Amino acid sequence: MLFQNILVAYDGSKAANKALDKAVALSKLSPGTQLQVLHAYDYPRLYVAEGFAPVPASINKEVYELAEQIVLEAEQRLEAAGAAPNVSMVQGSPAETILDYAKERGVDLIVIGSRGLGGIRQFVLGSVSHNVVQHAEVPVLIVK
């Protein structure tokens, strides 16, 4: 028995696809291992002085539709690999959402790609994978 409850953080990036493949392989090493995939997305915020400026609803709609598309892609990849398509989509700050989800569901391993789709925002605020590693209460496998 290696791990019994594995969580994969998935954002559709190349590194996330590699992380998903690695998690599927790990889950097949021990019968009965539960594999969960989480896509955490957040709506963009526009900061003006000390407050937030409203973001057009059309942008939020596009973000949500992209999140749904990423979840569908993850489900298809899991089915193609012969794994159960157990994929969730949760809105919120990605690192915090991943950590909360893992804690609530008793996850014993988090698998995450080394780099996601975050761009300059992650450069300034720190990457999601870095934040997850720093605050996780369970082992984290970062896949390059």
PDB file of N, CA, C and O in Angstrom, residues 11 115-127:
ATOM      1  N   ASP A  11      -4.864  21.914 -14.199  1.00  0.00           N
ATOM      2  CA  ASP A  11      -5.264  23.164 -14.848  1.00  0.00           C
ATOM      3  C   ASP A  11      -5.178  23.112 -16.369  1.00  0.00           C
ATOM      4  O   ASP A  11      -5.314  24.124 -17.039  1.00  0.00           O
ATOM      5  N   ARG A 115       4.649  23.782 -13.149  1.00  0.00           N
ATOM      6  CA  ARG A 115       4.257  25.092 -13.670  1.00  0.00           C
ATOM      7  C   ARG A 115       2.885  24.977 -14.298  1.00  0.00           C
ATOM      8  O   ARG A 115       2.619  24.061 -15.051  1.00  0.00           O
ATOM      9  N   GLY A 116       2.054  25.955 -14.000  1.00  0.00           N
ATOM     10  CA  GLY A 116       0.708  25.940 -14.555  1.00  0.00           C
ATOM     11  C   GLY A 116       0.526  27.007 -15.605  1.00  0.00           C
ATOM     12  O   GLY A 116       1.465  27.418 -16.277  1.00  0.00           O
ATOM     13  N   LEU A 117      -0.698  27.487 -15.705  1.00  0.00           N
ATOM     14  CA  LEU A 117      -1.052  28.469 -16.728  1.00  0.00           C
ATOM     15  C   LEU A 117      -1.080  29.894 -16.195  1.00  0.00           C
ATOM     16  O   LEU A 117      -1.644  30.771 -16.817  1.00  0.00           O
ATOM     17  N   GLY A 118      -0.487  30.156 -15.037  1.00  0.00           N
ATOM     18  CA  GLY A 118      -0.663  31.419 -14.342  1.00  0.00           C
ATOM     19  C   GLY A 118       0.045  32.639 -14.887  1.00  0.00           C
ATOM     20  O   GLY A 118      -0.378  33.749 -14.672  1.00  0.00           O
ATOM     21  N   GLY A 119       1.174  32.498 -15.562  1.00  0.00           N
ATOM     22  CA  GLY A 119       1.858  33.640 -16.146  1.00  0.00           C
ATOM     23  C   GLY A 119       2.459  34.587 -15.127  1.00  0.00           C
ATOM     24  O   GLY A 119       2.951  34.188 -14.082  1.00  0.00           O
ATOM     25  N   ILE A 120       2.424  35.874 -15.436  1.00  0.00           N
ATOM     26  CA  ILE A 120       3.098  36.898 -14.628  1.00  0.00           C
ATOM     27  C   ILE A 120       2.531  36.983 -13.219  1.00  0.00           C
ATOM     28  O   ILE A 120       3.252  37.268 -12.273  1.00  0.00           O
ATOM     29  N   ARG A 121       1.251  36.693 -13.053  1.00  0.00           N
ATOM     30  CA  ARG A 121       0.639  36.746 -11.730  1.00  0.00           C
ATOM     31  C   ARG A 121       1.339  35.783 -10.775  1.00  0.00           C
ATOM     32  O   ARG A 121       1.620  36.121  -9.637  1.00  0.00           O
ATOM     33  N   GLN A 122       1.652  34.586 -11.251  1.00  0.00           N
ATOM     34  CA  GLN A 122       2.335  33.624 -10.397  1.00  0.00           C
ATOM     35  C   GLN A 122       3.756  34.069 -10.109  1.00  0.00           C
ATOM     36  O   GLN A 122       4.293  33.812  -9.054  1.00  0.00           O
ATOM     37  N   PHE A 123       4.397  34.749 -11.065  1.00  0.00           N
ATOM     38  CA  PHE A 123       5.743  35.235 -10.841  1.00  0.00           C
ATOM     39  C   PHE A 123       5.758  36.215  -9.674  1.00  0.00           C
ATOM     40  O   PHE A 123       6.642  36.193  -8.827  1.00  0.00           O
ATOM     41  N   VAL A 124       4.761  37.063  -9.617  1.00  0.00           N
ATOM     42  CA  VAL A 124       4.688  38.073  -8.570  1.00  0.00           C
ATOM     43  C   VAL A 124       4.221  37.467  -7.246  1.00  0.00           C
ATOM     44  O   VAL A 124       4.781  37.746  -6.189  1.00  0.00           O
ATOM     45  N   LEU A 125       3.210  36.624  -7.275  1.00  0.00           N
ATOM     46  CA  LEU A 125       2.605  36.115  -6.051  1.00  0.00           C
ATOM     47  C   LEU A 125       3.162  34.773  -5.591  1.00  0.00           C
ATOM     48  O   LEU A 125       2.860  34.338  -4.501  1.00  0.00           O
ATOM     49  N   GLY A 126       3.966  34.123  -6.389  1.00  0.00           N
ATOM     50  CA  GLY A 126       4.463  32.796  -6.041  1.00  0.00           C
ATOM     51  C   GLY A 126       3.604  31.748  -6.712  1.00  0.00           C
ATOM     52  O   GLY A 126       2.400  31.902  -6.858  1.00  0.00           O
ATOM     53  N   SER A 127       4.225  30.676  -7.144  1.00  0.00           N
ATOM     54  CA  SER A 127       3.480  29.676  -7.893  1.00  0.00           C
ATOM     55  C   SER A 127       2.532  28.888  -6.999  1.00  0.00           C
ATOM     56  O   SER A 127       2.738  28.766  -5.788  1.00  0.00           O
TER      57      SER A 127
END
